[in-house]
mmCIF file of C-alpha atoms in Angstrom:
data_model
loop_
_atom_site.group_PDB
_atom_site.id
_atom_site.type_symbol
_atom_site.label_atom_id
_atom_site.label_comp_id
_atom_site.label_asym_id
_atom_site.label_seq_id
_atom_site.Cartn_x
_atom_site.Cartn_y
_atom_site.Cartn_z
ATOM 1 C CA UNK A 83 -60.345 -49.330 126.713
ATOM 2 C CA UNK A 84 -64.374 -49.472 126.065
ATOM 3 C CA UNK A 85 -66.555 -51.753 128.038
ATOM 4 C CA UNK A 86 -66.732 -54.331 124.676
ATOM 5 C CA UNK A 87 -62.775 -54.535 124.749
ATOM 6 C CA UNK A 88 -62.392 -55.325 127.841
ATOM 7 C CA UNK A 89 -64.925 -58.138 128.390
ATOM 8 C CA UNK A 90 -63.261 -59.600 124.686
ATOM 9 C CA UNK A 91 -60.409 -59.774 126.296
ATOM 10 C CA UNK A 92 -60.600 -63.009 128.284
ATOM 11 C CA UNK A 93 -62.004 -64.947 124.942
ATOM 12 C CA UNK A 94 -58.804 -63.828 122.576
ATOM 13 C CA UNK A 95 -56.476 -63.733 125.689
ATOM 14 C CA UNK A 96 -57.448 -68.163 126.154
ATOM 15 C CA UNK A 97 -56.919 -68.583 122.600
ATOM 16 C CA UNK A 98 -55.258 -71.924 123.572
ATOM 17 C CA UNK A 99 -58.500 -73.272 126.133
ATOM 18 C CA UNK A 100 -61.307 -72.094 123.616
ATOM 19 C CA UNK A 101 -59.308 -74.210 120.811
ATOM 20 C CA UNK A 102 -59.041 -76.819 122.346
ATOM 21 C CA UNK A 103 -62.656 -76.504 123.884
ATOM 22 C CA UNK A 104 -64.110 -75.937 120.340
ATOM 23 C CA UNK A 105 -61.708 -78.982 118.323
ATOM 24 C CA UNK A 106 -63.184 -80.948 121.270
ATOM 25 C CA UNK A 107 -66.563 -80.293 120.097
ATOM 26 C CA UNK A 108 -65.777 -80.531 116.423
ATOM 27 C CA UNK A 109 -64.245 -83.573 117.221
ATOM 28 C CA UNK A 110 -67.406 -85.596 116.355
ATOM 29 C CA UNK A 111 -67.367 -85.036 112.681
ATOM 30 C CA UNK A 112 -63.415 -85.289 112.763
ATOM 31 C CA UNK A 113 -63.424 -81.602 111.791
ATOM 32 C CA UNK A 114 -60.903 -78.963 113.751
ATOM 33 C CA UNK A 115 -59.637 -75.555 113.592
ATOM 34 C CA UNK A 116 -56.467 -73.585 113.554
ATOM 35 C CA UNK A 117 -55.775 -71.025 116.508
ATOM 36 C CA UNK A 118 -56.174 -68.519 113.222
ATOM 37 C CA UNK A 119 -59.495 -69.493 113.304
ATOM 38 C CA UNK A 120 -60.390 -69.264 116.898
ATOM 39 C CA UNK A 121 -58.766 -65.510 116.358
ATOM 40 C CA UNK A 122 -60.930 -64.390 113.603
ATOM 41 C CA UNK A 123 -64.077 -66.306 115.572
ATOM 42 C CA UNK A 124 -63.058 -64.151 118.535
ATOM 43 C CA UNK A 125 -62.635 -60.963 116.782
ATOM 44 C CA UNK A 126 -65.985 -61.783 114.533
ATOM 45 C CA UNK A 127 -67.555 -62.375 118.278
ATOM 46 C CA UNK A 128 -66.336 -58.938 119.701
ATOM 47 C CA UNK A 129 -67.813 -56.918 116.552
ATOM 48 C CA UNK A 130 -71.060 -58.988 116.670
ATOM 49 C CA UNK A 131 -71.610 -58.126 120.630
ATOM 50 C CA UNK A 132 -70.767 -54.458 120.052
ATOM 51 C CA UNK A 133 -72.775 -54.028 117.149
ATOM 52 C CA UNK A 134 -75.795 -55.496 118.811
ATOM 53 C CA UNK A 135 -74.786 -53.817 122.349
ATOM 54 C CA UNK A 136 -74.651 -56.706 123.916
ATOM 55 C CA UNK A 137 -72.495 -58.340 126.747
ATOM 56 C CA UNK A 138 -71.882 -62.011 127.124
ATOM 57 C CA UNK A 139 -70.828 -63.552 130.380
ATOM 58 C CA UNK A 140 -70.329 -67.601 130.841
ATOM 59 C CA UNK A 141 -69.746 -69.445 127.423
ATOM 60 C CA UNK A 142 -69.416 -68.188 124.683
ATOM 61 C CA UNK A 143 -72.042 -68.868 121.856
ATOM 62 C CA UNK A 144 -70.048 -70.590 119.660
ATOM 63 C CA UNK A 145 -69.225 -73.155 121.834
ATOM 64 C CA UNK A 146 -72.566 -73.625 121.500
ATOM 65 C CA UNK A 147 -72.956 -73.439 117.917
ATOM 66 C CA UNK A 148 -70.257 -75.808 117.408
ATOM 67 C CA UNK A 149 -71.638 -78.476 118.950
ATOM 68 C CA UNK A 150 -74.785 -78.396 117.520
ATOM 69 C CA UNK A 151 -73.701 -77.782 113.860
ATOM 70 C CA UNK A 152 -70.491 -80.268 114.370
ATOM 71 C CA UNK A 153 -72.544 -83.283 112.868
ATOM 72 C CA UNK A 154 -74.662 -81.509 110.069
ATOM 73 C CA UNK A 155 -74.023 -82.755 106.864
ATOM 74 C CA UNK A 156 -74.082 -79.083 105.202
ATOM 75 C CA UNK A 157 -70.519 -78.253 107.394
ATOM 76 C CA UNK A 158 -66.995 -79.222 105.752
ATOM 77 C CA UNK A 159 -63.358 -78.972 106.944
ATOM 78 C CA UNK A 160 -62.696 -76.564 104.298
ATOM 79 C CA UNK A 161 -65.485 -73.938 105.681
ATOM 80 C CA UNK A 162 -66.166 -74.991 109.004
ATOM 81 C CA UNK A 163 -64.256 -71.495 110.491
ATOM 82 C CA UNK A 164 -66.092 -69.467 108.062
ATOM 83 C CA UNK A 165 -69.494 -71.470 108.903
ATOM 84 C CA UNK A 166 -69.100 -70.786 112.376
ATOM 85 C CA UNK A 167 -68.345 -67.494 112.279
ATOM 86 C CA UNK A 168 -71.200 -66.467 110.243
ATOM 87 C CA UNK A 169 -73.100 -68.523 112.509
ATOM 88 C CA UNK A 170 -71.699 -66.769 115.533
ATOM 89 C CA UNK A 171 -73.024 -63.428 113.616
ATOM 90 C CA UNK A 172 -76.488 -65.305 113.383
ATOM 91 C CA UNK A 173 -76.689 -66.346 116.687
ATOM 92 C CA UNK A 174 -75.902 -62.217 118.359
ATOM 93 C CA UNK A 175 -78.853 -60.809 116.051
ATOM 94 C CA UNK A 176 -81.441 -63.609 117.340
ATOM 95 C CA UNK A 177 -80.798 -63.241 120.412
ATOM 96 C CA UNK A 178 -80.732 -59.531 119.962
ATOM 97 C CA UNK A 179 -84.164 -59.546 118.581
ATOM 98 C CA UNK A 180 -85.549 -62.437 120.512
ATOM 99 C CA UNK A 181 -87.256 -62.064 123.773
ATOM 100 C CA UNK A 182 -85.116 -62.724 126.881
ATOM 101 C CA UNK A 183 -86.918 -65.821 127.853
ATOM 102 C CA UNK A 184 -85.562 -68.046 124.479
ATOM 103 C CA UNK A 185 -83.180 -70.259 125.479
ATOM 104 C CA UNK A 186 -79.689 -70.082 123.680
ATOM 105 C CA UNK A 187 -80.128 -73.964 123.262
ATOM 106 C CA UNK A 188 -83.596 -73.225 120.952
ATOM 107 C CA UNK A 189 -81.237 -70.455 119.342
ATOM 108 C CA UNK A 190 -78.655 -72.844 117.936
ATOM 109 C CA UNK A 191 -81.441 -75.839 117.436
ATOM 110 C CA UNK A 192 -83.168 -73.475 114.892
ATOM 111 C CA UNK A 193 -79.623 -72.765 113.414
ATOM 112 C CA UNK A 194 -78.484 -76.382 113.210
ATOM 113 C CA UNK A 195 -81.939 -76.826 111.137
ATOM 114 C CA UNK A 196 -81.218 -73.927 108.719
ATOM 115 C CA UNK A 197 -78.059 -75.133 107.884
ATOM 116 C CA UNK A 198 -79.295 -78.394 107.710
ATOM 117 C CA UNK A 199 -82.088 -76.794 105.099
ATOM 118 C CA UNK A 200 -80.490 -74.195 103.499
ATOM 119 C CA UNK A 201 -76.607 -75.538 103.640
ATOM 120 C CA UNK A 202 -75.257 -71.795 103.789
ATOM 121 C CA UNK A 203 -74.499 -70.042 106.931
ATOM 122 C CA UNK A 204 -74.158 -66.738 105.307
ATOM 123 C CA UNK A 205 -77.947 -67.384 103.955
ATOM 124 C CA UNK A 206 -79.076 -67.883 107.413
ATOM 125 C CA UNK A 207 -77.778 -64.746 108.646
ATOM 126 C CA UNK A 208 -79.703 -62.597 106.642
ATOM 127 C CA UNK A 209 -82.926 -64.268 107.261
ATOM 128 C CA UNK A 210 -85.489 -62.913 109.535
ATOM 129 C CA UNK A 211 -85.510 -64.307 113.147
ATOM 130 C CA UNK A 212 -88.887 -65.553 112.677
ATOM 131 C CA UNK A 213 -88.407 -68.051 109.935
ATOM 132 C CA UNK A 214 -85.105 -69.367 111.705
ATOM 133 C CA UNK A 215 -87.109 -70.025 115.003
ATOM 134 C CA UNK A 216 -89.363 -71.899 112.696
ATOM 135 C CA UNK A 217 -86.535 -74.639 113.341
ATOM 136 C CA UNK A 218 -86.652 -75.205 116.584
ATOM 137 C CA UNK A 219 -89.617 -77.335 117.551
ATOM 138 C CA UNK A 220 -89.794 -75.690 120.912
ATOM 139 C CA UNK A 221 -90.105 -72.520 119.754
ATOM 140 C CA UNK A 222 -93.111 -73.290 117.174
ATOM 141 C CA UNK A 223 -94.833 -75.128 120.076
ATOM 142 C CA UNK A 224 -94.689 -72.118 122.579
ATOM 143 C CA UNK A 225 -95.249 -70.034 119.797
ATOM 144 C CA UNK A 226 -98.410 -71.742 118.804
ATOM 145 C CA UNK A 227 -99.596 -72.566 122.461
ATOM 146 C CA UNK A 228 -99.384 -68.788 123.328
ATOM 147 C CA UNK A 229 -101.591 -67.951 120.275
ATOM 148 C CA UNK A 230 -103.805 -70.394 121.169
ATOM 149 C CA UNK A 231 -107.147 -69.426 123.306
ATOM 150 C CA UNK A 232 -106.873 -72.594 124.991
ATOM 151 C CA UNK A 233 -105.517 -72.903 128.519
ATOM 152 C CA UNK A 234 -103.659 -76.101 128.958
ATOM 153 C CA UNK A 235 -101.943 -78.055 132.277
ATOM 154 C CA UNK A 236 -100.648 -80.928 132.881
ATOM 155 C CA UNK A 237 -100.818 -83.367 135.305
ATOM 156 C CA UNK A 238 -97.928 -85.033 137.488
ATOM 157 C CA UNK A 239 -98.886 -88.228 135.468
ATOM 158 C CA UNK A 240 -98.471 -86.259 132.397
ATOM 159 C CA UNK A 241 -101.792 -86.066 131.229
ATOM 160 C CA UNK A 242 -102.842 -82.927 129.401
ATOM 161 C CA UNK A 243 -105.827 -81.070 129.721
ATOM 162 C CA UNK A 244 -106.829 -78.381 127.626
ATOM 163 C CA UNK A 245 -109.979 -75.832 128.011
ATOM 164 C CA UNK A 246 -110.579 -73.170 125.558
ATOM 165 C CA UNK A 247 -111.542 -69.599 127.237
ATOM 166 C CA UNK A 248 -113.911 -68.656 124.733
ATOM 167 C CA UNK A 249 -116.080 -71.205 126.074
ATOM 168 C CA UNK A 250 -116.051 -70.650 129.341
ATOM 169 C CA UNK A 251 -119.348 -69.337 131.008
ATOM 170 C CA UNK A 252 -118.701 -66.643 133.255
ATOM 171 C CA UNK A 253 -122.058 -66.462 134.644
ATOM 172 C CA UNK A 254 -122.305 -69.554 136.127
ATOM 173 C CA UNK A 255 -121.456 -70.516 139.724
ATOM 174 C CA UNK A 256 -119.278 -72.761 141.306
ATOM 175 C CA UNK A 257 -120.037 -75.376 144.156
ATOM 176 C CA UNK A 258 -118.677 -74.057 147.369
ATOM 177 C CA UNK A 259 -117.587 -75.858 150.635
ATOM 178 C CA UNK A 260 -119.716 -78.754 151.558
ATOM 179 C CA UNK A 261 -121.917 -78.480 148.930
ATOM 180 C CA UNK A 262 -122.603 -74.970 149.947
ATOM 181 C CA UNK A 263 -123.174 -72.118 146.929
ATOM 182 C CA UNK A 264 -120.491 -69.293 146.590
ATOM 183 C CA UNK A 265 -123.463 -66.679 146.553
ATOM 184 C CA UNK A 266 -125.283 -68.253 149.126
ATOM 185 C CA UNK A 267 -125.457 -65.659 152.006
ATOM 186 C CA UNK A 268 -123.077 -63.406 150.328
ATOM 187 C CA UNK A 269 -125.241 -60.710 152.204
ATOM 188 C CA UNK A 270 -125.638 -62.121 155.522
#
């Protein structure tokens, strides 16, 4: 049994818990699923991880995806198994081109607003991952501030402070201790 198998296992062995776990979530658009459904999402899962050679520990993505899509206007009863699972497909090929450090919670923001956009999850899986992180405002604003020349903190009040490098004057010096000059007696 390969590696993929095996860790698939425990998600189609608990057909019953991820059901319920996943009608639970749909439960807020009074949509559910059939334990059909949860099979084909589990076997759509296992393809999706080994085609991207990837391994998933904790919970599973679509848990995920199912509670942020579960109110969208673009998801019916009727599709809502076949929206998730193409959704599910989605979600393994961002993440698989994504850097490590993009939270799966900005993953399925950006795919609640395609499908909130574009109304078609099978749309949304063959776009590029950089126009469906352009739905998720936290990814556009990291995106933007690490383009960005400026260098910005914040304070524990929350103020913000932003100084652009370019303008920063490397020649000059800084005040040291007690009113005392860096340079000062540098060669003493």
């Amino acid at each position: 049994m390969g590696a993929n198998a095996w860790l698939a296992m425990r998600m189609v062995g608990g057909t019953e818990d991820m059901l319920d776990e996943l009608n639970r979530r749909l439960a807020v658009s009074d949509m559910a699923i059939t334990g059909e459904d949860v099979r084909i999402l589990a076997e759509r899962r296992a393809e999706s991880l080994a085609e991207t050679e990837r391994v998933e520990f904790g919970t599973p993505a679509v848990f995920m995806i199912a509670e942020a899509v579960a109110s969208s206007p673009s998801i019916a009863q009727d599709v809502v198994a076949d929206t998730l699972a193409d959704l599910q497909d989605a979600f393994y090929m961002l993440r698989d081109e994504l850097p490590v450090d993009v939270p799966d919670v900005e993953i399925t923001e950006a795919l609640r607003g395609c499908l909130d956009e574009w109304g078609d999850a099978a749309v949304i899986a063959s776009m590029s991952a950089d126009e469906v992180m352009g739905f998720s405002a936290e990814y556009v604003r990291a995106a933007e501030a690490e383009g960005s020349e400026a260098y910005r903190i914040v304070d524990d009040e929350g103020h913000a402070y932003t100084f652009d490098a370019a303008e920063w004057d490397y020649n000059e010096q800084a005040d040291g201790w007690d009113g005392e000059r860096w340079a000062d007696g540098w060669d003493d």
